[in-house]
Structure formats: C-alpha cells, structure tokens
Coordinates of C-alpha atoms and ligand atoms in Angstrom, one line a residue:
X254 CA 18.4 -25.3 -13.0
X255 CA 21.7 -24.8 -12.4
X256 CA 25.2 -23.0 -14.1
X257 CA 25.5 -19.5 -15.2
X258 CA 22.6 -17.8 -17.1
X259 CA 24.0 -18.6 -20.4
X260 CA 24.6 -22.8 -19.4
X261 CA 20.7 -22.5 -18.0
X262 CA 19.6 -20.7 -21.4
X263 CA 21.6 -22.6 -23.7
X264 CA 19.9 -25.8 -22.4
X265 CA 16.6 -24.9 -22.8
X266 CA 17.0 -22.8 -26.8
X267 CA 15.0 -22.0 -28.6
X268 CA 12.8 -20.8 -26.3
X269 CA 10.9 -17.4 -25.6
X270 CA 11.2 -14.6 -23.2
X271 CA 8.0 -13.2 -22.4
X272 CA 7.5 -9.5 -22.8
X273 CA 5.9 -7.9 -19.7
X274 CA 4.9 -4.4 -21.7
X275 CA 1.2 -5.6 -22.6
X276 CA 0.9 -7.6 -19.0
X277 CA -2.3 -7.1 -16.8
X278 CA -0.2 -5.3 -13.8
X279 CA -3.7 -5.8 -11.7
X280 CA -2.8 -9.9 -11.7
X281 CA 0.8 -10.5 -12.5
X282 CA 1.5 -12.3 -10.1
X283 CA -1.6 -14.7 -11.1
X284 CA 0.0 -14.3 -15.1
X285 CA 2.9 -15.0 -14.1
X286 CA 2.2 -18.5 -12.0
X287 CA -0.5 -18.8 -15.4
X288 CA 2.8 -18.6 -18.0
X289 CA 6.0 -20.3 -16.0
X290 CA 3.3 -23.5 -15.7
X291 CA 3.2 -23.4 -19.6
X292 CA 6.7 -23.4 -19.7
X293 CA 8.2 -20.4 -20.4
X294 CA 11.5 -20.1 -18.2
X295 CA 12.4 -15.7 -19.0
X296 CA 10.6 -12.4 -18.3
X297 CA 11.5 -9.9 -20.7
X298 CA 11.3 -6.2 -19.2
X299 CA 11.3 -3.3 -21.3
X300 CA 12.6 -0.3 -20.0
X301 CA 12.2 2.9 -21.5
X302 CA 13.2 6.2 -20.4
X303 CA 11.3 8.4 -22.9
X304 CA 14.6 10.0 -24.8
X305 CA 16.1 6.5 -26.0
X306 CA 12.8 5.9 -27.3
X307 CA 9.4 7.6 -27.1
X308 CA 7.9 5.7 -24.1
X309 CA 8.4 5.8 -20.5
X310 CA 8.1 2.6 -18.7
X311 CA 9.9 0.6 -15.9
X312 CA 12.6 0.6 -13.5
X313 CA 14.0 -1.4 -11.0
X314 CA 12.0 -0.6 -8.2
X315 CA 9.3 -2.7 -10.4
X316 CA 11.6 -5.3 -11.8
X317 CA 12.7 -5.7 -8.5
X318 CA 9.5 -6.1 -6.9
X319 CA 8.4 -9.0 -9.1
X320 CA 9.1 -12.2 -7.3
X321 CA 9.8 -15.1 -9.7
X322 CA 12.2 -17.9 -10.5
X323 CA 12.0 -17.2 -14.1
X324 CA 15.1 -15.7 -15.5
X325 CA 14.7 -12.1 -15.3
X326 CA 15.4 -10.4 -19.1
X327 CA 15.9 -6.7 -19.1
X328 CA 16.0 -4.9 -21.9
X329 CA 17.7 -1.2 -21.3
X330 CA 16.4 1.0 -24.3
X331 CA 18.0 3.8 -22.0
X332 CA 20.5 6.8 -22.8
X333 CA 23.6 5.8 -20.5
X334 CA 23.1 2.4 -19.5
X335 CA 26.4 2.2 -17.9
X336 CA 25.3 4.9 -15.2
X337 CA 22.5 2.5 -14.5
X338 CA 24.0 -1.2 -14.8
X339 CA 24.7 -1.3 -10.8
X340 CA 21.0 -0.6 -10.0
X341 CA 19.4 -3.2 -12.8
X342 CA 21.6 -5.7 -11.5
X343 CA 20.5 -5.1 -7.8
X344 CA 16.9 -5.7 -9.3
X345 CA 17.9 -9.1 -9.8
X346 CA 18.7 -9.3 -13.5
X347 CA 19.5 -12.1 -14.6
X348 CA 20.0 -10.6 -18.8
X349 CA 21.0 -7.3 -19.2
X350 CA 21.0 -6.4 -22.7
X351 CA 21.9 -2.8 -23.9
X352 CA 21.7 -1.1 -27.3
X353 CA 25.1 0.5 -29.0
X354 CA 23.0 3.0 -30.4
X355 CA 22.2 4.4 -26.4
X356 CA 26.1 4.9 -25.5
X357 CA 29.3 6.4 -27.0
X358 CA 30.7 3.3 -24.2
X359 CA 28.8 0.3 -25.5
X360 CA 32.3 -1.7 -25.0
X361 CA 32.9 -0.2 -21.9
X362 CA 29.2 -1.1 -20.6
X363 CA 29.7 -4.7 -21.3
X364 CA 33.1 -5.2 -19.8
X365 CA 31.8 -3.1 -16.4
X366 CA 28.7 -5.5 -16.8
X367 CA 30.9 -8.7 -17.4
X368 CA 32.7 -8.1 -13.9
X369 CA 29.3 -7.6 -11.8
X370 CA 28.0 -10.3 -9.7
X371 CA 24.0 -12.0 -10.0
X372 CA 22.0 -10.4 -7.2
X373 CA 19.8 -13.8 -6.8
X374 CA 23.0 -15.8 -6.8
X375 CA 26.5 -15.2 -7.6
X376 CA 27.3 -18.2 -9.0
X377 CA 24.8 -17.7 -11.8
X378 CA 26.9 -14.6 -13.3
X379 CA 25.0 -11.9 -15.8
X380 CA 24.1 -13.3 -19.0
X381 CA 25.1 -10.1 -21.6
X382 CA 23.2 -8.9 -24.9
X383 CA 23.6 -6.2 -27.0
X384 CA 20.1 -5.5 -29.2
X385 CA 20.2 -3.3 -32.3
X386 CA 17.4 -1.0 -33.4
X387 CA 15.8 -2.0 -37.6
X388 CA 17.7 1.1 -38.8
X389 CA 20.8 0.8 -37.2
X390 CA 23.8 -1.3 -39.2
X391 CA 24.7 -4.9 -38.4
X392 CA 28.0 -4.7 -38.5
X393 CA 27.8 -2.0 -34.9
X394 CA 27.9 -5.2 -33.5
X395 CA 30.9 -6.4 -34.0
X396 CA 33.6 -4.9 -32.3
X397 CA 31.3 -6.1 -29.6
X398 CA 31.3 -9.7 -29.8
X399 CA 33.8 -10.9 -27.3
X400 CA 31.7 -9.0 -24.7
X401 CA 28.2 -10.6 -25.1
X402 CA 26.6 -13.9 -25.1
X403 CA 23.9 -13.1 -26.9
X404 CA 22.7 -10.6 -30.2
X405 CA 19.2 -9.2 -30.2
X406 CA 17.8 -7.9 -33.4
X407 CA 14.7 -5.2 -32.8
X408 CA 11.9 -6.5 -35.6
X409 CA 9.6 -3.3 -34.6
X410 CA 11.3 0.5 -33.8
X411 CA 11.5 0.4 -30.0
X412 CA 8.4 1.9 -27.7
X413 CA 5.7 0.3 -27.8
X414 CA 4.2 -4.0 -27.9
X415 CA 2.1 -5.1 -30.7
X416 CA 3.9 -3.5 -33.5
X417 CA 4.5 -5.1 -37.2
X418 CA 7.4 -7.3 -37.7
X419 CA 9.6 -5.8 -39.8
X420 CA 10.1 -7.8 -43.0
X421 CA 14.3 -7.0 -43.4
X422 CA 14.8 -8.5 -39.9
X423 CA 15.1 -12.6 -41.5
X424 CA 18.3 -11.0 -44.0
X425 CA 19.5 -9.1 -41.2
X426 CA 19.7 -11.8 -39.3
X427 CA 21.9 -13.9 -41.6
X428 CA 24.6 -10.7 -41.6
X429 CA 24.6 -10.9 -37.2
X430 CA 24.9 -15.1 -37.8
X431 CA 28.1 -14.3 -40.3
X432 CA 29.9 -12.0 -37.9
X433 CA 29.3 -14.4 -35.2
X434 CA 30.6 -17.5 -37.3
X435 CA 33.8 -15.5 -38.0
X436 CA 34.0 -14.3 -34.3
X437 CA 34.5 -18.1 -33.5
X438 CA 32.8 -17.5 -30.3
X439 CA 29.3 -19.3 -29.2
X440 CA 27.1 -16.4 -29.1
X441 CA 23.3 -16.6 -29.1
X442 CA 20.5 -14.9 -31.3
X443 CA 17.6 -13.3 -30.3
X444 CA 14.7 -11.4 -32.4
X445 CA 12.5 -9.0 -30.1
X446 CA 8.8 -7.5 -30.9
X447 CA 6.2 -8.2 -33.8
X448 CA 6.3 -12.0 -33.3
X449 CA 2.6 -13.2 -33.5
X450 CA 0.3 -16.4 -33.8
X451 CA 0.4 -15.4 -38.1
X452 CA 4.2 -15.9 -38.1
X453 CA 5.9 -17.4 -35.5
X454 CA 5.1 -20.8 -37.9
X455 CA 7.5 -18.5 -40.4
X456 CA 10.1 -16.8 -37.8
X457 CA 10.8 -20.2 -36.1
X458 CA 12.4 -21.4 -39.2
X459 CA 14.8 -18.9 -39.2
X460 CA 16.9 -20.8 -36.2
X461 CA 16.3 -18.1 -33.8
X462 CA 17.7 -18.7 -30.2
X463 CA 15.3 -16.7 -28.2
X464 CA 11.7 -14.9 -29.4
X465 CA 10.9 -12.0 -27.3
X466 CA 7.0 -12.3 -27.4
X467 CA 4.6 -9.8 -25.1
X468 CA 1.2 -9.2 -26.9
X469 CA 1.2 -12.4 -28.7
X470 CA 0.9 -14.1 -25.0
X471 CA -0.7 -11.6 -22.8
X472 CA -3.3 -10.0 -25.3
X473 CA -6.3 -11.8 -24.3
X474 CA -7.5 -13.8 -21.4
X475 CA -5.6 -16.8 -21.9
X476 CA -1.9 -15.9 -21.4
X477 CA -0.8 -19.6 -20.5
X478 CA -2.5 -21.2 -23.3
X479 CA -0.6 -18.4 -25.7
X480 CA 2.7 -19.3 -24.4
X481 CA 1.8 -22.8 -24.5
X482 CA 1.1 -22.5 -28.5
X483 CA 3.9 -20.1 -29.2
X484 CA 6.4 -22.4 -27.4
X485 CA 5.1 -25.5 -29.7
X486 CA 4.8 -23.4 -32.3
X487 CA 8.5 -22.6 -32.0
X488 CA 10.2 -25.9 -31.4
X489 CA 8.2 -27.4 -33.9
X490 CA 9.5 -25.1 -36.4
X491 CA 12.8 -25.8 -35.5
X492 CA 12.4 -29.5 -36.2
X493 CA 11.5 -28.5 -39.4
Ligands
LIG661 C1 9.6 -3.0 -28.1 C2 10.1 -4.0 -27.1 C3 9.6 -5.4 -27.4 C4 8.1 -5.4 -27.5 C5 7.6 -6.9 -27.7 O1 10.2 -1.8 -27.9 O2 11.5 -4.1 -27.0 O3 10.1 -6.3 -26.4 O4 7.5 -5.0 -26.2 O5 6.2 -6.8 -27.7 P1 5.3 -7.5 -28.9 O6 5.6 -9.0 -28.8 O7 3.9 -7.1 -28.5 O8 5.8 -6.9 -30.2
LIG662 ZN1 12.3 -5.7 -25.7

C-alpha cells in the first residue's frame, strides 16, 4: 500500500481495526500472522493509564515491540496525551486518536500531532482521530474537525473488552455525520467496543467507516476465522 494513512484507509473502508485488549499475549505474534491473512489491515491498541479510565494497560515499549505491517491504531484513553504524543509516535503509530474529554488542549494536541512525522515512514504522515466517551456531548467535537481525519464514537464506557454496545451510539452517530457534513471536510467515522457476531449484521448498516472489534475476533480459538466473518459480515451490510 501506498499514500498517507488516511489515502491507505480510505481505500480499504469500511473495514475493522482489531482490538488487541482480549489478545492471547503468549502467541501474538502467531494471532497476528492468523488475522492479517484474513484480511484485516489495523491493530487497535488500547492504552489505559488507570486515571483516564479504570484500567491500566499498554505503552509503547509494547506497541513498539510488535512487529507488523498492519497499520498500527492507538487509542490514548490517557490524561495528557499531548505530553505523550512524541513517544506513541516513536512506537510506530500509524493512528493516534485522543479523547477531548482527557485534555484542557485537545486542539492543541491535534495540531502538535498534525506536524509530527510516521516513525515507519515519513511519507505515510499520522492519520488523526479524536474518540468521545457515551456520556460526553457530540457536539465537543466540533471545534475539532479541521484537525482530525477521522471521529470515533465509544459504544461501551472505556476500560475494559467485551462490554454491551450501547444502544444511543446509532443516533449519536447521525449528530457526528451532521457536524461533519457541515464541516465540508472528508472526515471518517469510526464506532469502538461492543461490536459482536449478534450485531455487527445491525451496526454495519449504519455506514460506519471503521469497527473497532477485540473480543468478537480473539475470544476463542479461532481468531482468523472471526475476523474473516466480521469483515464479510461488515461489507455485506454495507451493500445492503
Ligand atoms: C474499550 C476499548 C475498546 C474495546 C473493544 O475501552 O476502547 O477498543 O477494547 O473491545 P470489544 O470489541 O471486546 O468491546
Ligand atoms: Zn479502543
């Protein structure tokens, strides 16, 4: 593939970005190889610093460490992401997408992000999203708009995999699509957590760029075979 992240994820939409929360760390590498082979072209990391939300989770040490040509997604649900951008993007993110909710500087994070070059190769650029939590107002997005390329809506409260999809996500989804139509700018959409076998048939109607799907893939043995049906599952929907 070649362009920027957004020309090599704009090609390939509506695709999915594979949550590594609920991974088997013992044989990533082997779910990994097991998952690209099915198709699936982003790794979604969650990090989680215990104060943004409850959990603790990665850094980039870890991100950093995993060797793949799949687009690496990274999803900051950190206090201060802006103090942290430099080192994420050394990890060789390819997404970096932050929550308004985690700065008093959300603006000022994207535009420092926007000037930063791809650690796996320049030319690519960073891809930039901003992802709201289910409680917090569509319209925070906004002012934001000129600075990402992409808007994430959280269907579960932020922590943990395998949560319920949140029911108000589909209307809230129609209020981000609105403020993008007016913003006149090609931005994509994204829905992250809760997306299962049950209702991805349902969700992948909704004309959703990019499913963020972790236990829906890696819960059970057969992770490639999961991505394989959620990918089908999700194009097929869109025909619809
Ligand atoms: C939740 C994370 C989501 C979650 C997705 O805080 O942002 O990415 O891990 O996992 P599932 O698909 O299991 O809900
Ligand atoms: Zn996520």
């Amino acid at each position: 593939m070649t362009g920027t992240v957004s020309e090599r994820v704009q090609k390939v939409v509506p695709t999915i970005s594979v949550g590594m929360l609920t991974a088997d760390m013992m044989v990533l590498g082997r779910e990994l190889d097991a998952i690209k082979e099915a198709g699936v072209v982003m790794v979604h990391f969650d990090v989680m610093d215990g104060k943004f939300c409850p959990m603790i989770t990665v850094g980039p040490p870890v991100i950093k460490s995993v060797r793949t040509d799949m687009l690496k997604d990274v999803h900051l649900m950190i206090n201060e992401p802006l103090e942290h951008l430099e080192s994420f993007v050394a990890a060789g993110a390819d997404l970096i997408t932050i929550h308004p909710e985690s700065t008093i500087h959300a603006h000022r994070a994207l535009q420092t992000l926007g000037t930063m070059k791809n650690h796996n190769d320049h030319a690519r650029g960073i891809m930039r999203g901003i992802a709201l939590n289910p409680g917090t107002p569509v319209a925070v997005v906004e002012p934001l708009l000129d600075e990402v390329d992409i808007v994430f809506l959280l269907a579960v409260n932020p922590g943990w995999g395998g949560q319920k999809f949140i029911s108000a996500t589909p209307a809230r989804l129609e209020q981000v699509r609105a403020l993008i139509e007016r913003s006149g700018r090609h931005i994509l959409t994204g829905l992250d957590g809760g997306i299962t076998r049950g209702n991805i048939g349902e969700i992948s109607k909704l004309g959703v760029d990019i499913l963020v799907i972790g236990s829906a893939v890696f819960d059970g043995p057969e992770s490639a075979k999961n991505a394989r049906f959620m990918l089908h599952e999700l194009r097929q929907g869109r025909e619809q």
